[in-house]
Each structure stands twice: as C-alpha cells, then as structure tokens.
PDB file of C-alpha atoms and ligand atoms in Angstrom:
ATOM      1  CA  UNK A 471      17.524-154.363 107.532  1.00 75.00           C
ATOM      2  CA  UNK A 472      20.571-152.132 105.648  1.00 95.00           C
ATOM      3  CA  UNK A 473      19.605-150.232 102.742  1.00 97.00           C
ATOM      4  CA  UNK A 474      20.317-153.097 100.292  1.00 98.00           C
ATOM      5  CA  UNK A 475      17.897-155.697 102.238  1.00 98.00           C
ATOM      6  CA  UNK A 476      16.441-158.031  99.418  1.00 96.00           C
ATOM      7  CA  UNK A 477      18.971-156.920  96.918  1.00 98.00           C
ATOM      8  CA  UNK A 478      21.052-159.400  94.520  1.00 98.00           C
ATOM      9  CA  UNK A 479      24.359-157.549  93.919  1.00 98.00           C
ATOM     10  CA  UNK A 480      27.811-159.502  91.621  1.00 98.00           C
ATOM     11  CA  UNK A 481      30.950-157.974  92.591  1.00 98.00           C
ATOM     12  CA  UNK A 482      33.942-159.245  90.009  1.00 98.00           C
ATOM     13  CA  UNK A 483      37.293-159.267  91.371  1.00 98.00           C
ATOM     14  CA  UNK A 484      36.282-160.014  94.964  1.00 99.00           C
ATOM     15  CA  UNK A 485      38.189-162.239  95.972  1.00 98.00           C
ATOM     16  CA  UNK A 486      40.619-159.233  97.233  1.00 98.00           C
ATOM     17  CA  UNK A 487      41.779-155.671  97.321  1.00 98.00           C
ATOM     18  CA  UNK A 488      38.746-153.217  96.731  1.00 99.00           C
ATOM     19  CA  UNK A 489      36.374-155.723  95.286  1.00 99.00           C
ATOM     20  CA  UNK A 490      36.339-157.315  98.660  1.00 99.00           C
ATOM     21  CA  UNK A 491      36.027-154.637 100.540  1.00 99.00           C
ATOM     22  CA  UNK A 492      33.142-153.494  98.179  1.00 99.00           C
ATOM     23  CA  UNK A 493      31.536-157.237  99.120  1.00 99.00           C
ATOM     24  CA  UNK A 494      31.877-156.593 102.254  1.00 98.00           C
ATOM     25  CA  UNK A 495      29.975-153.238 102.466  1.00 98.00           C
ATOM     26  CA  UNK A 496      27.011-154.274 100.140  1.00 98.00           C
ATOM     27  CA  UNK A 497      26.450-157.445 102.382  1.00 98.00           C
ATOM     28  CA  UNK A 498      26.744-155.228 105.206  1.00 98.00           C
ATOM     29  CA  UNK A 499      23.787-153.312 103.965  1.00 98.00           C
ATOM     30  CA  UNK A 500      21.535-156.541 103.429  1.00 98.00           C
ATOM     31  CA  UNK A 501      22.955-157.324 100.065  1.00 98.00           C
ATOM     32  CA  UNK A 502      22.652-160.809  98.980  1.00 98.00           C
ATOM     33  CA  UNK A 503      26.330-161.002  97.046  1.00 98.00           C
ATOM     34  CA  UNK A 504      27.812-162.995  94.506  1.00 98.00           C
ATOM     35  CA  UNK A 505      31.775-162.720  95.082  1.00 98.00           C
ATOM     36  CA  UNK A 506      33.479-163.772  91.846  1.00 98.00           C
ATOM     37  CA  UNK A 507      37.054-164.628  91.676  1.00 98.00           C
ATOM     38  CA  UNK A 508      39.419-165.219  89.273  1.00 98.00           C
ATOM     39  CA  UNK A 509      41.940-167.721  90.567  1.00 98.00           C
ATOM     40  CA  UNK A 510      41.729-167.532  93.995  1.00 98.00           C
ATOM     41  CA  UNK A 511      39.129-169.470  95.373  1.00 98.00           C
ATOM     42  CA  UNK A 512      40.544-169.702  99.197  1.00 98.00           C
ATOM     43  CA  UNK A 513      40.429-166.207  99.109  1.00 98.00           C
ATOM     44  CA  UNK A 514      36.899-165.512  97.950  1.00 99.00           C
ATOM     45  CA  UNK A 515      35.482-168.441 100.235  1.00 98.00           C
ATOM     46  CA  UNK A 516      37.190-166.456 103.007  1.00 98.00           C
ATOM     47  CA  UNK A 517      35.241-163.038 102.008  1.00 99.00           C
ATOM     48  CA  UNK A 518      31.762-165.733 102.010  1.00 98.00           C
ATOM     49  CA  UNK A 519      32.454-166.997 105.215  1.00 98.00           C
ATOM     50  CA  UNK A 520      33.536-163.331 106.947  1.00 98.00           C
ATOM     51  CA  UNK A 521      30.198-162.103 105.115  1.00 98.00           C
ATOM     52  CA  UNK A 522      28.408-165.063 107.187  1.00 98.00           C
ATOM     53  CA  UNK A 523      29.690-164.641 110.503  1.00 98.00           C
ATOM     54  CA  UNK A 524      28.314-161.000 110.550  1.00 98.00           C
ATOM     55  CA  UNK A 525      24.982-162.489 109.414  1.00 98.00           C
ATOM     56  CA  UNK A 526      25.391-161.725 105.684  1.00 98.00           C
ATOM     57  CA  UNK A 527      24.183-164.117 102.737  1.00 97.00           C
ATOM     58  CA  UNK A 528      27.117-164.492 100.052  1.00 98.00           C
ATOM     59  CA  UNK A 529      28.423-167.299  97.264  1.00 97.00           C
ATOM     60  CA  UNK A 530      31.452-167.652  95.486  1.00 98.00           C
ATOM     61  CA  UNK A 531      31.851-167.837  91.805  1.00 98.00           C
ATOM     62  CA  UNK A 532      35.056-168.435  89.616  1.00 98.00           C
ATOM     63  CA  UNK A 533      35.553-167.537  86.665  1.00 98.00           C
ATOM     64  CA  UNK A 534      38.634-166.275  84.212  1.00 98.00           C
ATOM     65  CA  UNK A 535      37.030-163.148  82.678  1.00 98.00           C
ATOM     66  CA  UNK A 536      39.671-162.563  79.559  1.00 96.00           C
ATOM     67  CA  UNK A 537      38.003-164.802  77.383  1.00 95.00           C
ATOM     68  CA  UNK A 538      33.957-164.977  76.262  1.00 97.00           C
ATOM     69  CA  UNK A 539      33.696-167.943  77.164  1.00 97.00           C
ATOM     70  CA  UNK A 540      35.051-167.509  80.850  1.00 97.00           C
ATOM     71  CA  UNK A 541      32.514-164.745  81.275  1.00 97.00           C
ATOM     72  CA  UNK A 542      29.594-167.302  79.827  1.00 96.00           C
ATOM     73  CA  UNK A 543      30.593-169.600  82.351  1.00 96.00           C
ATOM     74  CA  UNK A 544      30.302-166.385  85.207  1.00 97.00           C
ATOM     75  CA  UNK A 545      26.611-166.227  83.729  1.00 95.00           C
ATOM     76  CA  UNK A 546      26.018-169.697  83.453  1.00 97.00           C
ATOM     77  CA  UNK A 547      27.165-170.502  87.053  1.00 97.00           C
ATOM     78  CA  UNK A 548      25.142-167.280  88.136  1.00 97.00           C
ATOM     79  CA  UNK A 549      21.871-167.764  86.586  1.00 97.00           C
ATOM     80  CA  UNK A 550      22.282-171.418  88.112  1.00 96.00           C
ATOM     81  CA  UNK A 551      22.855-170.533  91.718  1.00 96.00           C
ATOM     82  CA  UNK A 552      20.308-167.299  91.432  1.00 96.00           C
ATOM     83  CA  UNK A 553      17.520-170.093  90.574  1.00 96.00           C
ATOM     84  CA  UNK A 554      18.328-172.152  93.114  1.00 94.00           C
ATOM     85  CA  UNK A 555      17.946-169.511  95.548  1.00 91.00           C
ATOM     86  CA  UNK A 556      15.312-167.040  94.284  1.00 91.00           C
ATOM     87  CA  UNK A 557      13.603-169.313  92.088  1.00 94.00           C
ATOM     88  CA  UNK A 558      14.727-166.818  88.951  1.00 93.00           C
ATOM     89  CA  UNK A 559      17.933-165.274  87.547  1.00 95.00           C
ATOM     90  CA  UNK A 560      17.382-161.494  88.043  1.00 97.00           C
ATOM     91  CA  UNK A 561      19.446-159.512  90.088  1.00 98.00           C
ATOM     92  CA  UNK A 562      20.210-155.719  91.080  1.00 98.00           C
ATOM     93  CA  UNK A 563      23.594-154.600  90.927  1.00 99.00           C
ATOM     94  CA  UNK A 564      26.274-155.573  89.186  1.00 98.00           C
ATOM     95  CA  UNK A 565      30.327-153.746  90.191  1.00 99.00           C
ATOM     96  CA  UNK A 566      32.443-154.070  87.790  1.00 99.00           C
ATOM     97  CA  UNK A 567      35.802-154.628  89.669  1.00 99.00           C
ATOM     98  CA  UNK A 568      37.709-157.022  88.352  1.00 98.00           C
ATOM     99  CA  UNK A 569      41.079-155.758  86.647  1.00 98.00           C
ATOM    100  CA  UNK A 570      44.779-155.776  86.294  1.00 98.00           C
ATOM    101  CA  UNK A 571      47.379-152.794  86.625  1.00 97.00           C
ATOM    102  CA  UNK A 572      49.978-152.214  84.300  1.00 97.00           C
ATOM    103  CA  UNK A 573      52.959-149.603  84.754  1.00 97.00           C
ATOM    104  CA  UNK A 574      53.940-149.344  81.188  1.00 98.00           C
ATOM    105  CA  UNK A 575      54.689-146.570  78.779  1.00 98.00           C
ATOM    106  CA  UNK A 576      53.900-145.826  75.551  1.00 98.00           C
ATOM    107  CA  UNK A 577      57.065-147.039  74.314  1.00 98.00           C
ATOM    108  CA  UNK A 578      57.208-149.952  76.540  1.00 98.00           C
ATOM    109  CA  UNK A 579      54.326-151.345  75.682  1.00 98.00           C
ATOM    110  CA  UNK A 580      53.731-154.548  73.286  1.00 98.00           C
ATOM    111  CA  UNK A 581      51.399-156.464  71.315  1.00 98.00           C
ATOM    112  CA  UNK A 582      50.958-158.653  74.274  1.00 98.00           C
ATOM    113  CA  UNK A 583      51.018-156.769  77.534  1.00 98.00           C
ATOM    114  CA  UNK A 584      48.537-154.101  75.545  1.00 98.00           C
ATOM    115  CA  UNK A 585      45.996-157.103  74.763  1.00 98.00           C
ATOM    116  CA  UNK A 586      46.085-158.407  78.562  1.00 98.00           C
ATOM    117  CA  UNK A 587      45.108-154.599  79.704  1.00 98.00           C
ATOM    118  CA  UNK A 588      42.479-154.439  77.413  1.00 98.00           C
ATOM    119  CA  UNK A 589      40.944-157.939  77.620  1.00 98.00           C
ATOM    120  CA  UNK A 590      40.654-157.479  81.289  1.00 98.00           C
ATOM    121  CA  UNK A 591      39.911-154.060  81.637  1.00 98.00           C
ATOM    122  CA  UNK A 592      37.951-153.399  78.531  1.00 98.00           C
ATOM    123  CA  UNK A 593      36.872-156.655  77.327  1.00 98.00           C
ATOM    124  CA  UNK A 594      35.027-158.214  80.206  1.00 98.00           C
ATOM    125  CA  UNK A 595      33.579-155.507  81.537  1.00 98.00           C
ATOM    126  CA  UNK A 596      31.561-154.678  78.485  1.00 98.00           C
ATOM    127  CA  UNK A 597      30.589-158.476  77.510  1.00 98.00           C
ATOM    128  CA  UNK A 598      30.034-159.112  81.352  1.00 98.00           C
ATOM    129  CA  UNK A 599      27.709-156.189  81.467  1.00 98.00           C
ATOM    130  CA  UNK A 600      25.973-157.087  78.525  1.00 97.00           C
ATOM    131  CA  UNK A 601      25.890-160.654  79.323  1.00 97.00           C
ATOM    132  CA  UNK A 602      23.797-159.385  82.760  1.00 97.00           C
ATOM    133  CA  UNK A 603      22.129-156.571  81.296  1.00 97.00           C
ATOM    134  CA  UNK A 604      18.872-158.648  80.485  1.00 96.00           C
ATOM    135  CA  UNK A 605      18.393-160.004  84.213  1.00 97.00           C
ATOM    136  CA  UNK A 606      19.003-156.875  85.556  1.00 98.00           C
ATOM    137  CA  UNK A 607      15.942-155.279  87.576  1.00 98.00           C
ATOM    138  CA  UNK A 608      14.739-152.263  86.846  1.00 98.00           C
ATOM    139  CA  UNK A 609      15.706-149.507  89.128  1.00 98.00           C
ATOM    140  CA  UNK A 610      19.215-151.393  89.351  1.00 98.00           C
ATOM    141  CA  UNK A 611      22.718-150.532  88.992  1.00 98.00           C
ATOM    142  CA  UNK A 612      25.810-150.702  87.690  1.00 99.00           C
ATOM    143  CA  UNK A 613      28.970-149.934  89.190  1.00 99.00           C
ATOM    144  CA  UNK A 614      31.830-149.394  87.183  1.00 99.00           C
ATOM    145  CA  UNK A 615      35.439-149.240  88.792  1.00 99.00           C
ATOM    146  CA  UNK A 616      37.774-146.411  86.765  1.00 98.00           C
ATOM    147  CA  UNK A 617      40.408-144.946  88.387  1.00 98.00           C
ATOM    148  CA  UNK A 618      42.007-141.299  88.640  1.00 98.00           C
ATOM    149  CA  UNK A 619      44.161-141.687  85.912  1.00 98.00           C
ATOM    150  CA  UNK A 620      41.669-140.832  83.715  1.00 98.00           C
ATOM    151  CA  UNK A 621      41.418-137.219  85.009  1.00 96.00           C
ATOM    152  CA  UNK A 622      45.062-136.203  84.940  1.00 96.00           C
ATOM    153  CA  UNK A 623      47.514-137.315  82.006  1.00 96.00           C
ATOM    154  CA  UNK A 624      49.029-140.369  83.613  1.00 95.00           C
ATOM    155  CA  UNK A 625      52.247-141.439  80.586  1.00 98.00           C
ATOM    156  CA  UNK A 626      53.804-143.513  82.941  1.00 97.00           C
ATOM    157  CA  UNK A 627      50.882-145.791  82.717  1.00 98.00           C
ATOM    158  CA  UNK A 628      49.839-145.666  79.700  1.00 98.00           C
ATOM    159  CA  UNK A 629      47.776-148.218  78.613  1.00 98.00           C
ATOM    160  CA  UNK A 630      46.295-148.395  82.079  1.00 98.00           C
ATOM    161  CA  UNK A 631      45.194-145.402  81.357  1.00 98.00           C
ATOM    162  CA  UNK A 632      43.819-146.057  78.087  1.00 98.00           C
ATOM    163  CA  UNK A 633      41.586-148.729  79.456  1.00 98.00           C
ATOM    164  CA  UNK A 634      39.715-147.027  82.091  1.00 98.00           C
ATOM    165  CA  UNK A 635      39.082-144.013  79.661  1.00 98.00           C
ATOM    166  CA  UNK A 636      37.309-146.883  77.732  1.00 98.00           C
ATOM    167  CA  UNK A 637      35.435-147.512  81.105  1.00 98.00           C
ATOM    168  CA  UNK A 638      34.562-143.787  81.819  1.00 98.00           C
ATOM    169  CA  UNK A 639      32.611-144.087  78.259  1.00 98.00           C
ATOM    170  CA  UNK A 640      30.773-147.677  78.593  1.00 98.00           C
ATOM    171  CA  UNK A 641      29.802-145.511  82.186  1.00 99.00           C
ATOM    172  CA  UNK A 642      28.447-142.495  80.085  1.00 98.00           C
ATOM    173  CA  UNK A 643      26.635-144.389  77.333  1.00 98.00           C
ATOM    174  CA  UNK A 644      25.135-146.894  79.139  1.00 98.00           C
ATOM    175  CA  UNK A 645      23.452-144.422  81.795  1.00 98.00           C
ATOM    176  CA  UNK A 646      22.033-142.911  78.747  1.00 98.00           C
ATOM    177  CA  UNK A 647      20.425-145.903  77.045  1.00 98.00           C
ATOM    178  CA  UNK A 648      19.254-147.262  80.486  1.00 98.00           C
ATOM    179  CA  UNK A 649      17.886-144.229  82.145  1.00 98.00           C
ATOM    180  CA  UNK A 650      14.342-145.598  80.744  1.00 98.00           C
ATOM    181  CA  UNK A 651      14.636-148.626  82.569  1.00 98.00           C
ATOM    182  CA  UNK A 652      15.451-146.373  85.750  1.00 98.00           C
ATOM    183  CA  UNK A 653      19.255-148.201  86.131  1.00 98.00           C
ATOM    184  CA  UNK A 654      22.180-145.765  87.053  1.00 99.00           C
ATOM    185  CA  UNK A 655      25.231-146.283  85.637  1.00 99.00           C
ATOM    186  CA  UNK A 656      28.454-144.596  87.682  1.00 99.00           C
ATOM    187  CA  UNK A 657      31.992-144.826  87.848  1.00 99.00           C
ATOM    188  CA  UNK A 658      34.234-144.578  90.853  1.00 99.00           C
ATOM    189  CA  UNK A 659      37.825-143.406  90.038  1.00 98.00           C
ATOM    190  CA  UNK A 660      39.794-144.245  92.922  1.00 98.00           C
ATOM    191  CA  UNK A 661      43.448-143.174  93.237  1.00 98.00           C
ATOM    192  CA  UNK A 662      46.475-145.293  94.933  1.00 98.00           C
ATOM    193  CA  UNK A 663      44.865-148.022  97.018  1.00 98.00           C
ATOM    194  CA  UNK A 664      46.243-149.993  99.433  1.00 98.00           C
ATOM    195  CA  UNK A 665      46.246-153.767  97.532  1.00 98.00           C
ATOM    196  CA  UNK A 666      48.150-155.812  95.722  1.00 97.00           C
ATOM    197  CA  UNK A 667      47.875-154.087  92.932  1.00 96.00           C
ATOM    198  CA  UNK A 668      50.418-151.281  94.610  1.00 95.00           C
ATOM    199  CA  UNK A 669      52.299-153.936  97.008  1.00 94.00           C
ATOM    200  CA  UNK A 670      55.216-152.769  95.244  1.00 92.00           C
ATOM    201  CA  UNK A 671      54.415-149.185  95.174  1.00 94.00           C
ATOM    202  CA  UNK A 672      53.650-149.478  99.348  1.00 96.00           C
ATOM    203  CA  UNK A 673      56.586-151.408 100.420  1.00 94.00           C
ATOM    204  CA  UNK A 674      59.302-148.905 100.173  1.00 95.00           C
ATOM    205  CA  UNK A 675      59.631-145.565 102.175  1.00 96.00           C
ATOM    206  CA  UNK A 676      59.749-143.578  98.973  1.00 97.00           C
ATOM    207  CA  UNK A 677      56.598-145.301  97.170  1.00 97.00           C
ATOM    208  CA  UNK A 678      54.781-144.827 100.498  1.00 97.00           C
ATOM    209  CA  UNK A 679      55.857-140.924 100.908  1.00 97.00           C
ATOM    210  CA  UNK A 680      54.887-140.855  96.729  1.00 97.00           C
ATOM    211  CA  UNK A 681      51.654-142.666  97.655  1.00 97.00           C
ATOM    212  CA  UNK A 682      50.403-140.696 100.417  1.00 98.00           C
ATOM    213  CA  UNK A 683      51.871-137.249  99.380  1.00 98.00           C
ATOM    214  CA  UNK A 684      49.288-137.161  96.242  1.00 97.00           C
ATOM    215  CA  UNK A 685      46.421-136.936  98.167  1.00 98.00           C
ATOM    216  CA  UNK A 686      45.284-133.597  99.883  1.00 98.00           C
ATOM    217  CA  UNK A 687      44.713-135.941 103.108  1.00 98.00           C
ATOM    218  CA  UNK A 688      48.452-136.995 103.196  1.00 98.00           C
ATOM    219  CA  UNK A 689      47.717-140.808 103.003  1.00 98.00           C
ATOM    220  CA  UNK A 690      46.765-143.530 100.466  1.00 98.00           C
ATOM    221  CA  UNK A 691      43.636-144.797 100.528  1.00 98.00           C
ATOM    222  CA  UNK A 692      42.521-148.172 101.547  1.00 98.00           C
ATOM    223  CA  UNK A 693      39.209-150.654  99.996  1.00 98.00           C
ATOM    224  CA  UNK A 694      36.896-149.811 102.773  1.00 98.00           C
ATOM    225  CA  UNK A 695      37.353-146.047 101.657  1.00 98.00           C
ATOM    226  CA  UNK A 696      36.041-147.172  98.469  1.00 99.00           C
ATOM    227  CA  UNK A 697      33.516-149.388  99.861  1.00 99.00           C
ATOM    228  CA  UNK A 698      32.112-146.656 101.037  1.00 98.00           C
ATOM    229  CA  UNK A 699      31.246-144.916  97.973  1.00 99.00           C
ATOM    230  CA  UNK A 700      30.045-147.790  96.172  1.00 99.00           C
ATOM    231  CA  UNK A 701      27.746-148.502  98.928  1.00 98.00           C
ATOM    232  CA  UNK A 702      25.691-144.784  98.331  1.00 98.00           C
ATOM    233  CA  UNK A 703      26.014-145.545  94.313  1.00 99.00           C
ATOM    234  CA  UNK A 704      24.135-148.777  95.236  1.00 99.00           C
ATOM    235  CA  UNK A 705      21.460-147.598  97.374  1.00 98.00           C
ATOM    236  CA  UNK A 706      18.554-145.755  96.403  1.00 98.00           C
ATOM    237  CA  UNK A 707      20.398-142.341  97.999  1.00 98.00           C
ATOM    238  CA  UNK A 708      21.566-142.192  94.546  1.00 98.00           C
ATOM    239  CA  UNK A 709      18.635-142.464  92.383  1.00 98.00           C
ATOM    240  CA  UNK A 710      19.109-139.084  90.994  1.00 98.00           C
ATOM    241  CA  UNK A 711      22.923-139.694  90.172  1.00 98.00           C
ATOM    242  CA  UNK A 712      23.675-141.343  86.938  1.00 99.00           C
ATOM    243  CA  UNK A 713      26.922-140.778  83.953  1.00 99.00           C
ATOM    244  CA  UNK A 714      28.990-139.224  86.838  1.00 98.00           C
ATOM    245  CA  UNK A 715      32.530-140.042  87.595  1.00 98.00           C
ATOM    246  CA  UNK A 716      33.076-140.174  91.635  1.00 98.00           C
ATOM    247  CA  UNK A 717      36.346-139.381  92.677  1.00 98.00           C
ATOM    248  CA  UNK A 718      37.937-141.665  94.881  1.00 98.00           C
ATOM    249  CA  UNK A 719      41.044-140.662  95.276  1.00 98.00           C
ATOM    250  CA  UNK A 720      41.571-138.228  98.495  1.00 98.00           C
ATOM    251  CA  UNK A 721      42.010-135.245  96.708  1.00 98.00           C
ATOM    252  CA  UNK A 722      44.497-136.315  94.415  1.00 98.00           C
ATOM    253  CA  UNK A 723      46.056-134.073  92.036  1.00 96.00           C
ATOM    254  CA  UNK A 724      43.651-131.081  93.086  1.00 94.00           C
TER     255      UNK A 724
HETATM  256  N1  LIG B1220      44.503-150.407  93.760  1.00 81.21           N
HETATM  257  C1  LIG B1220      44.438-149.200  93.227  1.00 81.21           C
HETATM  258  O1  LIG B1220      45.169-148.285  93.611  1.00 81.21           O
HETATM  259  C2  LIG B1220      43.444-148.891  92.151  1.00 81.21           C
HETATM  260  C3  LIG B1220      43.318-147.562  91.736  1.00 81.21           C
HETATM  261  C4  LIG B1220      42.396-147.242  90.752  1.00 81.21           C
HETATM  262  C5  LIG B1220      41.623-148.242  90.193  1.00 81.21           C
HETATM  263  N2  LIG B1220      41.778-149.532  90.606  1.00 81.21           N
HETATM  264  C6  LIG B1220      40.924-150.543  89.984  1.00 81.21           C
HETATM  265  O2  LIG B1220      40.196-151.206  90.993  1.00 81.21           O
HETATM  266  C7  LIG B1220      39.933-152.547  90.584  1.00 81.21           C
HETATM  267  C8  LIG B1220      40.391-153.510  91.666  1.00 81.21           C
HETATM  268  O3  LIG B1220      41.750-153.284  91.902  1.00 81.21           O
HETATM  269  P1  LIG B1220      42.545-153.922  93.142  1.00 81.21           P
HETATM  270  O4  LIG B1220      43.656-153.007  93.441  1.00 81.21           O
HETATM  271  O5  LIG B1220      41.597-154.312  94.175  1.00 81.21           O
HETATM  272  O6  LIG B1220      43.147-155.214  92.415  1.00 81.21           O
HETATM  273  P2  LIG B1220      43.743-156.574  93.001  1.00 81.21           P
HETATM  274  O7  LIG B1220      43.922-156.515  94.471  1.00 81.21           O
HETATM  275  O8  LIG B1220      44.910-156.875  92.142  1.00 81.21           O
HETATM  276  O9  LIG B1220      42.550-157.624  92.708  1.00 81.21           O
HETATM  277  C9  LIG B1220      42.172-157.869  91.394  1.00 81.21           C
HETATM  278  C10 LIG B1220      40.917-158.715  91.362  1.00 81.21           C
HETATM  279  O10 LIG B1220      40.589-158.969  90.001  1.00 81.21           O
HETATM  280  C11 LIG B1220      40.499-160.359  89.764  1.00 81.21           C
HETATM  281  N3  LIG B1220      41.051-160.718  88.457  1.00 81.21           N
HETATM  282  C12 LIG B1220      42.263-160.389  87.947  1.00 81.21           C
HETATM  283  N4  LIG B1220      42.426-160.981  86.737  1.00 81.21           N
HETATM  284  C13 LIG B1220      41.316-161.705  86.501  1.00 81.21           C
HETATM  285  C14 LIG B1220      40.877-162.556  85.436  1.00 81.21           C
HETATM  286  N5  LIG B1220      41.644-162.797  84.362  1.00 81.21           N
HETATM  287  N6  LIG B1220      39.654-163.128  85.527  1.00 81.21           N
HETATM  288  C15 LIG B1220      38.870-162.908  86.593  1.00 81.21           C
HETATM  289  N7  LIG B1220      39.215-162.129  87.630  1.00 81.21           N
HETATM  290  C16 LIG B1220      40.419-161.539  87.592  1.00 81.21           C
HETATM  291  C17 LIG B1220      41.355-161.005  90.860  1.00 81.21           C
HETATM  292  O11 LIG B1220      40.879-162.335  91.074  1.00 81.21           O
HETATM  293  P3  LIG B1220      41.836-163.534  91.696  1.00 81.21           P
HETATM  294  O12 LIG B1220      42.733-162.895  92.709  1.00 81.21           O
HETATM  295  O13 LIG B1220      40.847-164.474  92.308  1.00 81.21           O
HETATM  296  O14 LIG B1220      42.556-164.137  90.550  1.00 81.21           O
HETATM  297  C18 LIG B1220      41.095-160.072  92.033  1.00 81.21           C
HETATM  298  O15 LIG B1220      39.901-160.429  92.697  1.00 81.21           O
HETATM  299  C19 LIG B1220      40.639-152.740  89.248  1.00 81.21           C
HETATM  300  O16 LIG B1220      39.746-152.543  88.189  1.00 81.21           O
HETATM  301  C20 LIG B1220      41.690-151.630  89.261  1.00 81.21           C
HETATM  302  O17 LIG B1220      42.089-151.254  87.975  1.00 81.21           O
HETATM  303  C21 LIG B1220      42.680-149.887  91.572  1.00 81.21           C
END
C-alpha cells in the first residue's frame, strides 16, 4: 500500500493539465480520489479509468465552480458518493487546482475579465474550502495551487497575479487557524507548465526558448513535476510543514 492507502483526497480541475497529473500521483499512492471537472467530462472519466487500470479507486464529479451554487452542488454530489462508499462524508485532502490564466495588464484589464479571474481563482477556492472544511479529518490537508508569479513582480499578468497572492494568504491563515486540528495548509507555486493553459505560450519556437530559458534547468516544467510535490505535501512526510510556499518552478527567476 502507497503512502496515501485509506485516504479520501478531491482534486478540482482534474480533468487536465496539473490537476490530472496531481490525480494521478495521489491514486498512485493508495489515494481514493475524487476528480472534479468543470466541463469536460470525457476527459475526467478518462483520468478515472487510467487511475483503474493501474489498480487505483477514483470518481468523477462535475461541477462549474464560479458560482456558490456550482460549488454546493461539488459538495452535494461529494457527500453523496462519499456515503455511498464509506458509509460517511469525511475525507482527507482536498487540492485546490482548479483555475483559469489570464495574460492581461493593468490597463487591459476590465470589469469583466477581472471578475472571471477572481471568481475562479479566488472565489471558489475559499467557499470550496470552507464548504469541505467541516468533513475534513483531522491530521488532513489542504493543497493550495499558487503559482510563481507571486514571488517576482509579474505586470504582464496582472490580475493573474493578483489572484494567487489572494491564494498565498487563504494558505497562510488557514494553516494558522487549523494547526489545532493537526491539518497543514501549503501552497505550491509552480512556474510555466506544460498545459493548456500555455498551449499558446509552447507552440512557437520563441515562447518555447522564453519558456524553458526561465528556469535554471533550461526547460519548462510538465504536471507530473508537480505531481510530485503535491504527493510529499499529502503524505505524512510533511507533517511538520505547514504556511509554506513550495516552489515549483525549476529555479525560475533565481
Ligand atoms: N500551467 C501553468 O503554467 C501554471 C503555472 C502556475 C500555476 N498554475 C495553476 O495551476 C492550476 C491548474 O492549471 P493548468 O495549467 O493545469 O490549467 P488547465 O490545463 O487550463 O486546466 C484547468 C482545470 O480547471 C478546471 N476549470 C476551469 N474553469 C472551471 C470552472 N469554471 N469550474 C470548474 N472547473 C474549472 C478545468 O475543468 P474542465 O476542463 O473540465 O472545464 C480544468 O480541469 C491553476 O490554478 C493555475 O492557475 C498553472
């Protein structure tokens, strides 16, 4: 058995890109894991049934996370399908993945593309986590996905930016106010991944030089190299680790 046999772990946003390959790992480990999706369903079936075949346990769950009521239905589909297989609704980590990139400026930026960065990245993480917070075990976690752009002044992406700053400090408070209950709370920050999110950014010979010229490695990084990390911050390796901000990002910016 991994180091995550027995635990109940929702990843948001893993239908694709690093929330899949965070689904991947944590099953790998023994995780039982709840793949959420936004839209697409094919997709997230497809992480279930690859998390099957190597002798994993996995669901998927869809739900549109912008609105309060999309993330009630997340819970109210969760706690449903956690009873049905545990008997209660209690689970141990939760990954806060699910998000949208925007390359925007300051001046760019308006009413409405600042709202759909905010009520992705912002919004549903903090009323999905507090939506979970009550079934969450003792001596669980929470994973929080930030990026690098919070550690070096990123203009070009402004808002972007904004939002996961706004993540870095629902990671520091809530490690605080949940130490007692023995929870970590972490963020990872990863730099430029390959996924969708930097298709454009990855198909041209200058984004790719761009890409992989940031990091001290000379390459961009791909989901498994995230994966990675989130699979320590889940174990109990970490128990000692809680408020930090883990760089994912290859030396980026050094
Ligand atoms: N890629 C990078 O270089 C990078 C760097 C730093 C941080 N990050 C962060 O890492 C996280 C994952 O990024 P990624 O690159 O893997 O992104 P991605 O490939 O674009 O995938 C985004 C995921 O979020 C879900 N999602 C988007 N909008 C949603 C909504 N309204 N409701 C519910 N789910 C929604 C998508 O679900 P469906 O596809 O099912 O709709 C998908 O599973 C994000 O928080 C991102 O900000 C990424």
């Amino acid at each position: 058995m991994g180091k995550l046999g027995g635990k109940i772990a929702l990843v948001t946003g893993a239908s694709r890109g690093i929330g899949r390959g965070i689904a991947l790992r944590l099953a790998q480990e023994g995780a039982f894991v709840v793949v959420h999706y936004g839209t697409r369903q094919n997709e997230a079936e497809e992480v279930v049934d690859k998390i099957k075949q190597r002798g994993g346990a996995a669901i998927a769950i869809g739900a549109d996370l912008r609105t309060l009521n999309g993330i009630y239905n997340l819970y109210a589909s969760l706690d449903e399908a956690l009873r049905e297989r545990t008997g209660d609704n209690r689970l141990d980590i939760l990954v806060n993945n699910a998000g949208v990139g925007q390359i925007l400026t300051l001046e760019e930026a308006t009413e409405e593309s600042y709202d759909e960065v905010m009520n992705m990245n912002v919004k549903a993480p903090f009323f999905v986590t507090r939506q979970v917070l009550p079934h969450l075990r003792d001596g669980g976690r929470i994973i929080n996905v930030s990026s690098f752009v919070t550690r070096v002044a990123s203009p070009s992406v402004f808002t972007y930016s904004m939002s996961k700053g706004a993540i870095d400090v629902l990671t520091l408070a809530l490690a605080q106010q949940l130490g007692g209950r023995n929870i970590t709370v972490n963020a990872i920050r990863p730099g430029i991944i390959n996924t969708e999110m930097n298709a454009a950014t990855l198909q041209n010979p200058d984004g790719q030089k761009y890409a992989a010229g940031l990091s001290a490695f000379n390459r961009w990084g791909e989901p498994e190299d995230v994966a990675d990390i989130a699979a320590f911050l889940a174990s109990s390796d970490s128990r000692w680790v809680t408020g930090q901000f883990i760089d994912a990002s290859g030396g980026s910016h050094l």
